[in-house]
Short mmCIF file of the N, C-alpha and C atoms (twelve columns), coordinates in Angstrom:
data_MODEL
# 
_entry.id   MODEL 
# 
loop_
_atom_site.group_PDB 
_atom_site.id 
_atom_site.type_symbol 
_atom_site.label_atom_id 
_atom_site.label_alt_id 
_atom_site.label_comp_id 
_atom_site.label_asym_id 
_atom_site.label_seq_id 
_atom_site.Cartn_x 
_atom_site.Cartn_y 
_atom_site.Cartn_z 
_atom_site.pdbx_PDB_model_num 
ATOM 1   N N  . MET A 1   -69.082 -103.672 98.252  1 
ATOM 2   C CA . MET A 1   -68.173 -104.805 98.344  1 
ATOM 3   C C  . MET A 1   -67.697 -105.229 96.961  1 
ATOM 4   N N  . PHE A 2   -68.614 -105.284 96.013  1 
ATOM 5   C CA . PHE A 2   -68.257 -105.686 94.661  1 
ATOM 6   C C  . PHE A 2   -68.232 -104.494 93.713  1 
ATOM 7   N N  . ASN A 3   -68.437 -103.302 94.240  1 
ATOM 8   C CA . ASN A 3   -68.463 -102.071 93.454  1 
ATOM 9   C C  . ASN A 3   -69.447 -102.141 92.295  1 
ATOM 10  N N  . LEU A 4   -70.637 -102.633 92.573  1 
ATOM 11  C CA . LEU A 4   -71.699 -102.686 91.576  1 
ATOM 12  C C  . LEU A 4   -72.544 -101.426 91.673  1 
ATOM 13  N N  . THR A 5   -73.059 -100.991 90.543  1 
ATOM 14  C CA . THR A 5   -74.019 -99.897  90.586  1 
ATOM 15  C C  . THR A 5   -75.325 -100.458 91.143  1 
ATOM 16  N N  . LEU A 6   -76.229 -99.586  91.515  1 
ATOM 17  C CA . LEU A 6   -77.512 -100.042 92.036  1 
ATOM 18  C C  . LEU A 6   -78.268 -100.870 90.995  1 
ATOM 19  N N  . GLU A 7   -78.163 -100.478 89.730  1 
ATOM 20  C CA . GLU A 7   -78.838 -101.226 88.666  1 
ATOM 21  C C  . GLU A 7   -78.236 -102.627 88.512  1 
ATOM 22  N N  . GLU A 8   -76.902 -102.716 88.540  1 
ATOM 23  C CA . GLU A 8   -76.229 -104.024 88.418  1 
ATOM 24  C C  . GLU A 8   -76.558 -104.910 89.619  1 
ATOM 25  N N  . GLU A 9   -76.577 -104.302 90.796  1 
ATOM 26  C CA . GLU A 9   -76.909 -105.067 91.999  1 
ATOM 27  C C  . GLU A 9   -78.341 -105.568 91.946  1 
ATOM 28  N N  . SER A 10  -79.245 -104.733 91.472  1 
ATOM 29  C CA . SER A 10  -80.638 -105.135 91.341  1 
ATOM 30  C C  . SER A 10  -80.793 -106.289 90.359  1 
ATOM 31  N N  . LEU A 11  -80.092 -106.222 89.236  1 
ATOM 32  C CA . LEU A 11  -80.143 -107.295 88.242  1 
ATOM 33  C C  . LEU A 11  -79.567 -108.585 88.811  1 
ATOM 34  N N  . LEU A 12  -78.458 -108.482 89.537  1 
ATOM 35  C CA . LEU A 12  -77.858 -109.661 90.166  1 
ATOM 36  C C  . LEU A 12  -78.825 -110.291 91.168  1 
ATOM 37  N N  . ASN A 13  -79.447 -109.460 92.007  1 
ATOM 38  C CA . ASN A 13  -80.416 -109.972 92.982  1 
ATOM 39  C C  . ASN A 13  -81.596 -110.655 92.298  1 
ATOM 40  N N  . GLU A 14  -82.063 -110.065 91.203  1 
ATOM 41  C CA . GLU A 14  -83.178 -110.652 90.462  1 
ATOM 42  C C  . GLU A 14  -82.795 -112.019 89.898  1 
ATOM 43  N N  . ARG A 15  -81.595 -112.130 89.338  1 
ATOM 44  C CA . ARG A 15  -81.143 -113.417 88.778  1 
ATOM 45  C C  . ARG A 15  -80.973 -114.472 89.862  1 
ATOM 46  N N  . ILE A 16  -80.425 -114.081 90.993  1 
ATOM 47  C CA . ILE A 16  -80.268 -115.032 92.103  1 
ATOM 48  C C  . ILE A 16  -81.640 -115.503 92.588  1 
ATOM 49  N N  . ALA A 17  -82.577 -114.572 92.736  1 
ATOM 50  C CA . ALA A 17  -83.932 -114.932 93.193  1 
ATOM 51  C C  . ALA A 17  -84.607 -115.876 92.205  1 
ATOM 52  N N  . LYS A 18  -84.492 -115.589 90.917  1 
ATOM 53  C CA . LYS A 18  -85.088 -116.468 89.914  1 
ATOM 54  C C  . LYS A 18  -84.439 -117.846 89.935  1 
ATOM 55  N N  . GLY A 19  -83.123 -117.897 90.128  1 
ATOM 56  C CA . GLY A 19  -82.422 -119.179 90.225  1 
ATOM 57  C C  . GLY A 19  -82.892 -119.989 91.422  1 
ATOM 58  N N  . MET A 20  -83.085 -119.322 92.559  1 
ATOM 59  C CA . MET A 20  -83.566 -120.018 93.752  1 
ATOM 60  C C  . MET A 20  -84.974 -120.555 93.531  1 
ATOM 61  N N  . ILE A 21  -85.813 -119.772 92.893  1 
ATOM 62  C CA . ILE A 21  -87.175 -120.224 92.608  1 
ATOM 63  C C  . ILE A 21  -87.141 -121.413 91.655  1 
ATOM 64  N N  . LEU A 22  -86.275 -121.349 90.659  1 
ATOM 65  C CA . LEU A 22  -86.171 -122.410 89.665  1 
ATOM 66  C C  . LEU A 22  -85.747 -123.742 90.283  1 
ATOM 67  N N  . ILE A 23  -84.812 -123.705 91.228  1 
ATOM 68  C CA . ILE A 23  -84.337 -124.964 91.810  1 
ATOM 69  C C  . ILE A 23  -85.157 -125.421 93.022  1 
ATOM 70  N N  . SER A 24  -86.089 -124.597 93.479  1 
ATOM 71  C CA . SER A 24  -86.821 -124.955 94.695  1 
ATOM 72  C C  . SER A 24  -87.711 -126.180 94.530  1 
ATOM 73  N N  . LEU A 25  -88.436 -126.288 93.440  1 
ATOM 74  C CA . LEU A 25  -89.343 -127.418 93.251  1 
ATOM 75  C C  . LEU A 25  -88.592 -128.748 93.122  1 
ATOM 76  N N  . PRO A 26  -87.563 -128.842 92.250  1 
ATOM 77  C CA . PRO A 26  -86.812 -130.104 92.213  1 
ATOM 78  C C  . PRO A 26  -86.150 -130.439 93.553  1 
ATOM 79  N N  . THR A 27  -85.650 -129.420 94.244  1 
ATOM 80  C CA . THR A 27  -85.019 -129.652 95.540  1 
ATOM 81  C C  . THR A 27  -86.030 -130.215 96.532  1 
ATOM 82  N N  . PHE A 28  -87.233 -129.658 96.539  1 
ATOM 83  C CA . PHE A 28  -88.279 -130.153 97.431  1 
ATOM 84  C C  . PHE A 28  -88.543 -131.633 97.190  1 
ATOM 85  N N  . PHE A 29  -88.743 -132.016 95.926  1 
ATOM 86  C CA . PHE A 29  -89.067 -133.411 95.626  1 
ATOM 87  C C  . PHE A 29  -87.916 -134.362 95.961  1 
ATOM 88  N N  . VAL A 30  -86.693 -133.945 95.678  1 
ATOM 89  C CA . VAL A 30  -85.542 -134.791 96.003  1 
ATOM 90  C C  . VAL A 30  -85.446 -134.983 97.519  1 
ATOM 91  N N  . LEU A 31  -85.542 -133.891 98.264  1 
ATOM 92  C CA . LEU A 31  -85.398 -133.987 99.718  1 
ATOM 93  C C  . LEU A 31  -86.613 -134.631 100.384 1 
ATOM 94  N N  . ARG A 32  -87.763 -134.484 99.797  1 
ATOM 95  C CA . ARG A 32  -88.982 -135.059 100.395 1 
ATOM 96  C C  . ARG A 32  -89.116 -136.550 100.129 1 
ATOM 97  N N  . TYR A 33  -88.785 -136.978 98.914  1 
ATOM 98  C CA . TYR A 33  -89.085 -138.353 98.526  1 
ATOM 99  C C  . TYR A 33  -87.863 -139.238 98.277  1 
ATOM 100 N N  . LEU A 34  -86.697 -138.669 98.051  1 
ATOM 101 C CA . LEU A 34  -85.538 -139.496 97.703  1 
ATOM 102 C C  . LEU A 34  -84.470 -139.574 98.786  1 
ATOM 103 N N  . VAL A 35  -84.260 -138.501 99.500  1 
ATOM 104 C CA . VAL A 35  -83.166 -138.444 100.475 1 
ATOM 105 C C  . VAL A 35  -83.742 -138.294 101.881 1 
ATOM 106 N N  . PRO A 36  -83.500 -139.271 102.758 1 
ATOM 107 C CA . PRO A 36  -83.961 -139.101 104.141 1 
ATOM 108 C C  . PRO A 36  -83.140 -138.010 104.837 1 
ATOM 109 N N  . SER A 37  -83.778 -137.253 105.693 1 
ATOM 110 C CA . SER A 37  -83.058 -136.167 106.360 1 
ATOM 111 C C  . SER A 37  -81.980 -136.737 107.277 1 
ATOM 112 N N  . PRO A 38  -80.764 -136.239 107.149 1 
ATOM 113 C CA . PRO A 38  -79.630 -136.813 107.879 1 
ATOM 114 C C  . PRO A 38  -79.333 -136.156 109.221 1 
ATOM 115 N N  . TRP A 39  -80.321 -135.585 109.885 1 
ATOM 116 C CA . TRP A 39  -80.075 -134.955 111.170 1 
ATOM 117 C C  . TRP A 39  -81.307 -135.081 112.055 1 
ATOM 118 N N  . GLY A 40  -81.150 -134.697 113.291 1 
ATOM 119 C CA . GLY A 40  -82.274 -134.677 114.229 1 
ATOM 120 C C  . GLY A 40  -82.858 -136.043 114.512 1 
ATOM 121 N N  . LYS A 41  -84.181 -136.109 114.646 1 
ATOM 122 C CA . LYS A 41  -84.874 -137.339 115.009 1 
ATOM 123 C C  . LYS A 41  -84.710 -138.434 113.975 1 
ATOM 124 N N  . THR A 42  -84.460 -138.053 112.743 1 
ATOM 125 C CA . THR A 42  -84.351 -139.042 111.670 1 
ATOM 126 C C  . THR A 42  -82.895 -139.297 111.282 1 
ATOM 127 N N  . MET A 43  -82.000 -139.161 112.240 1 
ATOM 128 C CA . MET A 43  -80.570 -139.359 111.990 1 
ATOM 129 C C  . MET A 43  -80.332 -140.699 111.308 1 
ATOM 130 N N  . LEU A 44  -79.473 -140.694 110.317 1 
ATOM 131 C CA . LEU A 44  -79.167 -141.903 109.549 1 
ATOM 132 C C  . LEU A 44  -78.365 -142.911 110.364 1 
ATOM 133 N N  . SER A 45  -78.266 -144.132 109.843 1 
ATOM 134 C CA . SER A 45  -77.437 -145.145 110.479 1 
ATOM 135 C C  . SER A 45  -75.985 -144.668 110.485 1 
ATOM 136 N N  . LYS A 46  -75.176 -145.225 111.350 1 
ATOM 137 C CA . LYS A 46  -73.779 -144.797 111.487 1 
ATOM 138 C C  . LYS A 46  -73.015 -144.922 110.170 1 
ATOM 139 N N  . ARG A 47  -73.289 -145.997 109.419 1 
ATOM 140 C CA . ARG A 47  -72.567 -146.222 108.171 1 
ATOM 141 C C  . ARG A 47  -72.930 -145.160 107.122 1 
ATOM 142 N N  . ARG A 48  -74.206 -144.905 106.962 1 
ATOM 143 C CA . ARG A 48  -74.627 -143.876 106.001 1 
ATOM 144 C C  . ARG A 48  -74.269 -142.486 106.502 1 
ATOM 145 N N  . GLN A 49  -74.267 -142.316 107.808 1 
ATOM 146 C CA . GLN A 49  -73.917 -141.037 108.418 1 
ATOM 147 C C  . GLN A 49  -72.476 -140.656 108.082 1 
ATOM 148 N N  . ALA A 50  -71.588 -141.643 108.020 1 
ATOM 149 C CA . ALA A 50  -70.177 -141.382 107.763 1 
ATOM 150 C C  . ALA A 50  -69.962 -140.675 106.426 1 
ATOM 151 N N  . LEU A 51  -70.857 -140.879 105.469 1 
ATOM 152 C CA . LEU A 51  -70.736 -140.228 104.161 1 
ATOM 153 C C  . LEU A 51  -70.939 -138.720 104.251 1 
ATOM 154 N N  . LEU A 52  -71.576 -138.261 105.306 1 
ATOM 155 C CA . LEU A 52  -71.876 -136.835 105.454 1 
ATOM 156 C C  . LEU A 52  -70.841 -136.090 106.282 1 
ATOM 157 N N  . GLY A 53  -69.753 -136.763 106.619 1 
ATOM 158 C CA . GLY A 53  -68.678 -136.115 107.358 1 
ATOM 159 C C  . GLY A 53  -68.877 -136.188 108.850 1 
ATOM 160 N N  . PRO A 54  -67.950 -135.594 109.566 1 
ATOM 161 C CA . PRO A 54  -68.016 -135.641 111.035 1 
ATOM 162 C C  . PRO A 54  -69.212 -134.853 111.559 1 
ATOM 163 N N  . LEU A 55  -69.636 -135.215 112.757 1 
ATOM 164 C CA . LEU A 55  -70.727 -134.497 113.416 1 
ATOM 165 C C  . LEU A 55  -70.153 -133.293 114.150 1 
ATOM 166 N N  . LEU A 56  -70.815 -132.161 113.996 1 
ATOM 167 C CA . LEU A 56  -70.385 -130.943 114.677 1 
ATOM 168 C C  . LEU A 56  -71.356 -130.619 115.805 1 
ATOM 169 N N  . PRO A 57  -70.857 -129.982 116.863 1 
ATOM 170 C CA . PRO A 57  -71.756 -129.576 117.948 1 
ATOM 171 C C  . PRO A 57  -72.860 -128.665 117.404 1 
ATOM 172 N N  . PRO A 58  -74.089 -128.852 117.877 1 
ATOM 173 C CA . PRO A 58  -75.215 -128.080 117.324 1 
ATOM 174 C C  . PRO A 58  -75.078 -126.568 117.490 1 
ATOM 175 N N  . ARG A 59  -74.536 -126.126 118.602 1 
ATOM 176 C CA . ARG A 59  -74.403 -124.677 118.816 1 
ATOM 177 C C  . ARG A 59  -73.424 -124.062 117.817 1 
ATOM 178 N N  . LEU A 60  -72.296 -124.721 117.630 1 
ATOM 179 C CA . LEU A 60  -71.316 -124.245 116.657 1 
ATOM 180 C C  . LEU A 60  -71.897 -124.308 115.250 1 
ATOM 181 N N  . SER A 61  -72.576 -125.401 114.933 1 
ATOM 182 C CA . SER A 61  -73.183 -125.572 113.607 1 
ATOM 183 C C  . SER A 61  -74.151 -124.444 113.314 1 
ATOM 184 N N  . TRP A 62  -75.033 -124.170 114.265 1 
ATOM 185 C CA . TRP A 62  -76.042 -123.135 114.063 1 
ATOM 186 C C  . TRP A 62  -75.380 -121.781 113.835 1 
ATOM 187 N N  . PHE A 63  -74.355 -121.484 114.633 1 
ATOM 188 C CA . PHE A 63  -73.647 -120.222 114.478 1 
ATOM 189 C C  . PHE A 63  -72.993 -120.131 113.102 1 
ATOM 190 N N  . ILE A 64  -72.358 -121.216 112.661 1 
ATOM 191 C CA . ILE A 64  -71.664 -121.210 111.368 1 
ATOM 192 C C  . ILE A 64  -72.639 -120.986 110.227 1 
ATOM 193 N N  . PHE A 65  -73.728 -121.751 110.199 1 
ATOM 194 C CA . PHE A 65  -74.563 -121.638 109.006 1 
ATOM 195 C C  . PHE A 65  -75.486 -120.428 108.998 1 
ATOM 196 N N  . GLU A 66  -75.674 -119.766 110.112 1 
ATOM 197 C CA . GLU A 66  -76.481 -118.536 110.103 1 
ATOM 198 C C  . GLU A 66  -75.630 -117.273 109.999 1 
ATOM 199 N N  . SER A 67  -74.324 -117.365 110.187 1 
ATOM 200 C CA . SER A 67  -73.460 -116.185 110.209 1 
ATOM 201 C C  . SER A 67  -73.408 -115.387 108.903 1 
ATOM 202 N N  . PRO A 68  -73.551 -116.002 107.715 1 
ATOM 203 C CA . PRO A 68  -73.491 -115.167 106.508 1 
ATOM 204 C C  . PRO A 68  -74.537 -114.054 106.487 1 
ATOM 205 N N  . ASN A 69  -75.690 -114.280 107.090 1 
ATOM 206 C CA . ASN A 69  -76.716 -113.241 107.100 1 
ATOM 207 C C  . ASN A 69  -76.237 -111.991 107.834 1 
ATOM 208 N N  . LEU A 70  -75.544 -112.182 108.941 1 
ATOM 209 C CA . LEU A 70  -75.000 -111.022 109.656 1 
ATOM 210 C C  . LEU A 70  -73.870 -110.373 108.867 1 
ATOM 211 N N  . LEU A 71  -73.026 -111.188 108.255 1 
ATOM 212 C CA . LEU A 71  -71.901 -110.638 107.495 1 
ATOM 213 C C  . LEU A 71  -72.380 -109.856 106.274 1 
ATOM 214 N N  . TRP A 72  -73.380 -110.382 105.568 1 
ATOM 215 C CA . TRP A 72  -73.916 -109.664 104.411 1 
ATOM 216 C C  . TRP A 72  -74.638 -108.388 104.855 1 
ATOM 217 N N  . SER A 73  -75.300 -108.439 106.001 1 
ATOM 218 C CA . SER A 73  -75.973 -107.237 106.505 1 
ATOM 219 C C  . SER A 73  -74.955 -106.146 106.812 1 
ATOM 220 N N  . TYR A 74  -73.863 -106.554 107.447 1 
ATOM 221 C CA . TYR A 74  -72.799 -105.585 107.743 1 
ATOM 222 C C  . TYR A 74  -72.237 -105.008 106.446 1 
ATOM 223 N N  . SER A 75  -72.014 -105.872 105.475 1 
ATOM 224 C CA . SER A 75  -71.487 -105.426 104.184 1 
ATOM 225 C C  . SER A 75  -72.434 -104.418 103.535 1 
ATOM 226 N N  . CYS A 76  -73.714 -104.730 103.563 1 
ATOM 227 C CA . CYS A 76  -74.721 -103.818 102.986 1 
ATOM 228 C C  . CYS A 76  -74.692 -102.476 103.711 1 
ATOM 229 N N  . TRP A 77  -74.667 -102.535 105.021 1 
ATOM 230 C CA . TRP A 77  -74.660 -101.304 105.813 1 
ATOM 231 C C  . TRP A 77  -73.390 -100.501 105.529 1 
ATOM 232 N N  . ASN A 78  -72.268 -101.168 105.482 1 
ATOM 233 C CA . ASN A 78  -70.986 -100.504 105.292 1 
ATOM 234 C C  . ASN A 78  -70.874 -99.879  103.895 1 
ATOM 235 N N  . GLU A 79  -71.362 -100.567 102.890 1 
ATOM 236 C CA . GLU A 79  -71.224 -100.103 101.512 1 
ATOM 237 C C  . GLU A 79  -72.310 -99.119  101.092 1 
ATOM 238 N N  . ARG A 80  -73.510 -99.277  101.624 1 
ATOM 239 C CA . ARG A 80  -74.653 -98.522  101.089 1 
ATOM 240 C C  . ARG A 80  -75.329 -97.586  102.091 1 
ATOM 241 N N  . ARG A 81  -74.778 -97.413  103.287 1 
ATOM 242 C CA . ARG A 81  -75.518 -96.648  104.286 1 
ATOM 243 C C  . ARG A 81  -75.823 -95.226  103.831 1 
ATOM 244 N N  . GLN A 82  -74.944 -94.614  103.059 1 
ATOM 245 C CA . GLN A 82  -75.218 -93.252  102.588 1 
ATOM 246 C C  . GLN A 82  -76.336 -93.225  101.556 1 
ATOM 247 N N  . ASP A 83  -76.584 -94.374  100.885 1 
ATOM 248 C CA . ASP A 83  -77.642 -94.438  99.870  1 
ATOM 249 C C  . ASP A 83  -78.998 -94.855  100.446 1 
ATOM 250 N N  . LEU A 84  -79.009 -95.391  101.663 1 
ATOM 251 C CA . LEU A 84  -80.243 -95.944  102.229 1 
ATOM 252 C C  . LEU A 84  -81.134 -94.842  102.802 1 
ATOM 253 N N  . GLU A 85  -82.384 -94.903  102.440 1 
ATOM 254 C CA . GLU A 85  -83.360 -93.997  103.035 1 
ATOM 255 C C  . GLU A 85  -83.619 -94.457  104.464 1 
ATOM 256 N N  . SER A 86  -84.215 -93.611  105.279 1 
ATOM 257 C CA . SER A 86  -84.422 -93.943  106.694 1 
ATOM 258 C C  . SER A 86  -85.300 -95.181  106.867 1 
ATOM 259 N N  . VAL A 87  -86.285 -95.371  105.995 1 
ATOM 260 C CA . VAL A 87  -87.143 -96.554  106.083 1 
ATOM 261 C C  . VAL A 87  -86.320 -97.820  105.831 1 
ATOM 262 N N  . ASN A 88  -85.437 -97.758  104.839 1 
ATOM 263 C CA . ASN A 88  -84.586 -98.914  104.539 1 
ATOM 264 C C  . ASN A 88  -83.584 -99.169  105.667 1 
ATOM 265 N N  . GLN A 89  -83.092 -98.101  106.279 1 
ATOM 266 C CA . GLN A 89  -82.193 -98.266  107.421 1 
ATOM 267 C C  . GLN A 89  -82.916 -98.956  108.575 1 
ATOM 268 N N  . LEU A 90  -84.170 -98.571  108.791 1 
ATOM 269 C CA . LEU A 90  -84.971 -99.203  109.837 1 
ATOM 270 C C  . LEU A 90  -85.176 -100.688 109.533 1 
ATOM 271 N N  . LEU A 91  -85.543 -101.015 108.288 1 
ATOM 272 C CA . LEU A 91  -85.750 -102.413 107.909 1 
ATOM 273 C C  . LEU A 91  -84.466 -103.223 108.047 1 
ATOM 274 N N  . LEU A 92  -83.347 -102.659 107.622 1 
ATOM 275 C CA . LEU A 92  -82.066 -103.358 107.763 1 
ATOM 276 C C  . LEU A 92  -81.731 -103.561 109.240 1 
ATOM 277 N N  . SER A 93  -82.024 -102.568 110.062 1 
ATOM 278 C CA . SER A 93  -81.776 -102.698 111.510 1 
ATOM 279 C C  . SER A 93  -82.614 -103.821 112.118 1 
ATOM 280 N N  . LEU A 94  -83.877 -103.916 111.702 1 
ATOM 281 C CA . LEU A 94  -84.735 -104.998 112.203 1 
ATOM 282 C C  . LEU A 94  -84.222 -106.365 111.733 1 
ATOM 283 N N  . PHE A 95  -83.772 -106.435 110.493 1 
ATOM 284 C CA . PHE A 95  -83.205 -107.671 109.956 1 
ATOM 285 C C  . PHE A 95  -81.974 -108.079 110.774 1 
ATOM 286 N N  . VAL A 96  -81.118 -107.105 111.066 1 
ATOM 287 C CA . VAL A 96  -79.909 -107.386 111.847 1 
ATOM 288 C C  . VAL A 96  -80.272 -107.840 113.260 1 
ATOM 289 N N  . LEU A 97  -81.234 -107.188 113.886 1 
ATOM 290 C CA . LEU A 97  -81.662 -107.613 115.223 1 
ATOM 291 C C  . LEU A 97  -82.193 -109.045 115.199 1 
ATOM 292 N N  . HIS A 98  -82.972 -109.369 114.185 1 
ATOM 293 C CA . HIS A 98  -83.497 -110.723 114.039 1 
ATOM 294 C C  . HIS A 98  -82.350 -111.727 113.927 1 
ATOM 295 N N  . TYR A 99  -81.359 -111.430 113.119 1 
ATOM 296 C CA . TYR A 99  -80.260 -112.374 112.932 1 
ATOM 297 C C  . TYR A 99  -79.269 -112.379 114.083 1 
ATOM 298 N N  . ILE A 100 -79.201 -111.320 114.865 1 
ATOM 299 C CA . ILE A 100 -78.417 -111.383 116.106 1 
ATOM 300 C C  . ILE A 100 -79.062 -112.403 117.034 1 
ATOM 301 N N  . GLN A 101 -80.383 -112.364 117.116 1 
ATOM 302 C CA . GLN A 101 -81.084 -113.351 117.938 1 
ATOM 303 C C  . GLN A 101 -80.894 -114.748 117.366 1 
ATOM 304 N N  . ARG A 102 -81.027 -114.880 116.052 1 
ATOM 305 C CA . ARG A 102 -80.987 -116.193 115.412 1 
ATOM 306 C C  . ARG A 102 -79.582 -116.780 115.355 1 
ATOM 307 N N  . ASP A 103 -78.571 -115.931 115.195 1 
ATOM 308 C CA . ASP A 103 -77.204 -116.410 115.015 1 
ATOM 309 C C  . ASP A 103 -76.396 -116.452 116.304 1 
ATOM 310 N N  . ILE A 104 -76.714 -115.590 117.246 1 
ATOM 311 C CA . ILE A 104 -75.901 -115.524 118.470 1 
ATOM 312 C C  . ILE A 104 -76.677 -116.003 119.691 1 
ATOM 313 N N  . VAL A 105 -77.867 -115.462 119.905 1 
ATOM 314 C CA . VAL A 105 -78.629 -115.801 121.107 1 
ATOM 315 C C  . VAL A 105 -79.163 -117.231 121.055 1 
ATOM 316 N N  . TYR A 106 -79.817 -117.600 119.961 1 
ATOM 317 C CA . TYR A 106 -80.438 -118.927 119.872 1 
ATOM 318 C C  . TYR A 106 -79.448 -120.075 120.083 1 
ATOM 319 N N  . PRO A 107 -78.270 -120.060 119.459 1 
ATOM 320 C CA . PRO A 107 -77.339 -121.156 119.723 1 
ATOM 321 C C  . PRO A 107 -76.954 -121.270 121.200 1 
ATOM 322 N N  . LEU A 108 -76.929 -120.158 121.890 1 
ATOM 323 C CA . LEU A 108 -76.577 -120.190 123.314 1 
ATOM 324 C C  . LEU A 108 -77.672 -120.824 124.170 1 
ATOM 325 N N  . ILE A 109 -78.927 -120.767 123.708 1 
ATOM 326 C CA . ILE A 109 -80.011 -121.325 124.508 1 
ATOM 327 C C  . ILE A 109 -80.508 -122.678 123.971 1 
ATOM 328 N N  . LEU A 110 -79.819 -123.214 122.961 1 
ATOM 329 C CA . LEU A 110 -80.182 -124.543 122.456 1 
ATOM 330 C C  . LEU A 110 -80.091 -125.571 123.583 1 
ATOM 331 N N  . SER A 111 -80.982 -126.521 123.565 1 
ATOM 332 C CA . SER A 111 -80.974 -127.577 124.567 1 
ATOM 333 C C  . SER A 111 -79.670 -128.378 124.484 1 
ATOM 334 N N  . LYS A 112 -79.205 -128.816 125.620 1 
ATOM 335 C CA . LYS A 112 -77.999 -129.649 125.651 1 
ATOM 336 C C  . LYS A 112 -78.255 -131.012 125.022 1 
ATOM 337 N N  . ASN A 113 -79.524 -131.379 124.854 1 
ATOM 338 C CA . ASN A 113 -79.884 -132.666 124.252 1 
ATOM 339 C C  . ASN A 113 -79.986 -132.597 122.734 1 
ATOM 340 N N  . THR A 114 -79.755 -131.432 122.153 1 
ATOM 341 C CA . THR A 114 -79.825 -131.291 120.703 1 
ATOM 342 C C  . THR A 114 -78.746 -132.154 120.067 1 
ATOM 343 N N  . LYS A 115 -79.152 -132.905 119.042 1 
ATOM 344 C CA . LYS A 115 -78.203 -133.821 118.399 1 
ATOM 345 C C  . LYS A 115 -77.221 -133.053 117.528 1 
ATOM 346 N N  . PRO A 116 -76.007 -133.608 117.397 1 
ATOM 347 C CA . PRO A 116 -75.016 -132.962 116.529 1 
ATOM 348 C C  . PRO A 116 -75.467 -132.995 115.071 1 
ATOM 349 N N  . ILE A 117 -74.860 -132.130 114.269 1 
ATOM 350 C CA . ILE A 117 -75.258 -131.970 112.875 1 
ATOM 351 C C  . ILE A 117 -74.081 -132.341 111.972 1 
ATOM 352 N N  . PRO A 118 -74.334 -133.146 110.930 1 
ATOM 353 C CA . PRO A 118 -73.248 -133.535 110.012 1 
ATOM 354 C C  . PRO A 118 -72.646 -132.333 109.284 1 
ATOM 355 N N  . LEU A 119 -71.367 -132.412 109.027 1 
ATOM 356 C CA . LEU A 119 -70.640 -131.329 108.372 1 
ATOM 357 C C  . LEU A 119 -71.262 -130.940 107.032 1 
ATOM 358 N N  . VAL A 120 -71.667 -131.914 106.231 1 
ATOM 359 C CA . VAL A 120 -72.256 -131.613 104.921 1 
ATOM 360 C C  . VAL A 120 -73.524 -130.773 105.076 1 
ATOM 361 N N  . VAL A 121 -74.338 -131.082 106.054 1 
ATOM 362 C CA . VAL A 121 -75.563 -130.309 106.290 1 
ATOM 363 C C  . VAL A 121 -75.208 -128.874 106.667 1 
ATOM 364 N N  . VAL A 122 -74.207 -128.707 107.512 1 
ATOM 365 C CA . VAL A 122 -73.777 -127.367 107.923 1 
ATOM 366 C C  . VAL A 122 -73.271 -126.581 106.713 1 
ATOM 367 N N  . LEU A 123 -72.483 -127.229 105.856 1 
ATOM 368 C CA . LEU A 123 -71.936 -126.538 104.688 1 
ATOM 369 C C  . LEU A 123 -73.022 -126.140 103.693 1 
ATOM 370 N N  . VAL A 124 -73.989 -127.023 103.471 1 
ATOM 371 C CA . VAL A 124 -75.088 -126.699 102.555 1 
ATOM 372 C C  . VAL A 124 -75.922 -125.549 103.127 1 
ATOM 373 N N  . ALA A 125 -76.199 -125.586 104.409 1 
ATOM 374 C CA . ALA A 125 -76.956 -124.498 105.046 1 
ATOM 375 C C  . ALA A 125 -76.169 -123.186 104.980 1 
ATOM 376 N N  . PHE A 126 -74.857 -123.248 105.152 1 
ATOM 377 C CA . PHE A 126 -74.003 -122.073 105.063 1 
ATOM 378 C C  . PHE A 126 -74.081 -121.480 103.652 1 
ATOM 379 N N  . MET A 127 -74.018 -122.339 102.630 1 
ATOM 380 C CA . MET A 127 -74.114 -121.849 101.245 1 
ATOM 381 C C  . MET A 127 -75.474 -121.217 100.985 1 
ATOM 382 N N  . TYR A 128 -76.537 -121.867 101.469 1 
ATOM 383 C CA . TYR A 128 -77.881 -121.312 101.284 1 
ATOM 384 C C  . TYR A 128 -77.984 -119.932 101.947 1 
ATOM 385 N N  . CYS A 129 -77.489 -119.827 103.164 1 
ATOM 386 C CA . CYS A 129 -77.563 -118.539 103.863 1 
ATOM 387 C C  . CYS A 129 -76.719 -117.468 103.173 1 
ATOM 388 N N  . ASN A 130 -75.640 -117.880 102.506 1 
ATOM 389 C CA . ASN A 130 -74.863 -116.921 101.728 1 
ATOM 390 C C  . ASN A 130 -75.667 -116.346 100.580 1 
ATOM 391 N N  . VAL A 131 -76.388 -117.202 99.894  1 
ATOM 392 C CA . VAL A 131 -77.208 -116.740 98.776  1 
ATOM 393 C C  . VAL A 131 -78.403 -115.954 99.304  1 
ATOM 394 N N  . ASN A 132 -78.998 -116.439 100.366 1 
ATOM 395 C CA . ASN A 132 -80.175 -115.794 100.941 1 
ATOM 396 C C  . ASN A 132 -79.842 -114.461 101.598 1 
ATOM 397 N N  . GLY A 133 -78.652 -114.355 102.161 1 
ATOM 398 C CA . GLY A 133 -78.252 -113.135 102.862 1 
ATOM 399 C C  . GLY A 133 -78.119 -111.985 101.911 1 
# 
């Protein structure tokens, strides 16, 4: 997709992983002690909720923020399938099966009582899944 050599891709992945590790501890403390969770059982008041944008249906939200994992998997398969050993192809296939369940099947079986999710939460989850994918 980006026409990187395997070495460049490995270096990029290493830098992204180190960046995620670096920001994980401050993120934990901010989200644990400073910012109340703005979804689910601990949904914020209507006034504070308005700052996080409109509420989206949970099924659509789940599909949106988990979809990058499937898209990146397809990209990996499309760009690198000739370079992948059979063991790696098997692992990628299992990853794809997991995310088909997580991105397509699970939203379809979500309870109808599931609360809607604020747009900002969906966008942040989408960005995280892009980096994680």
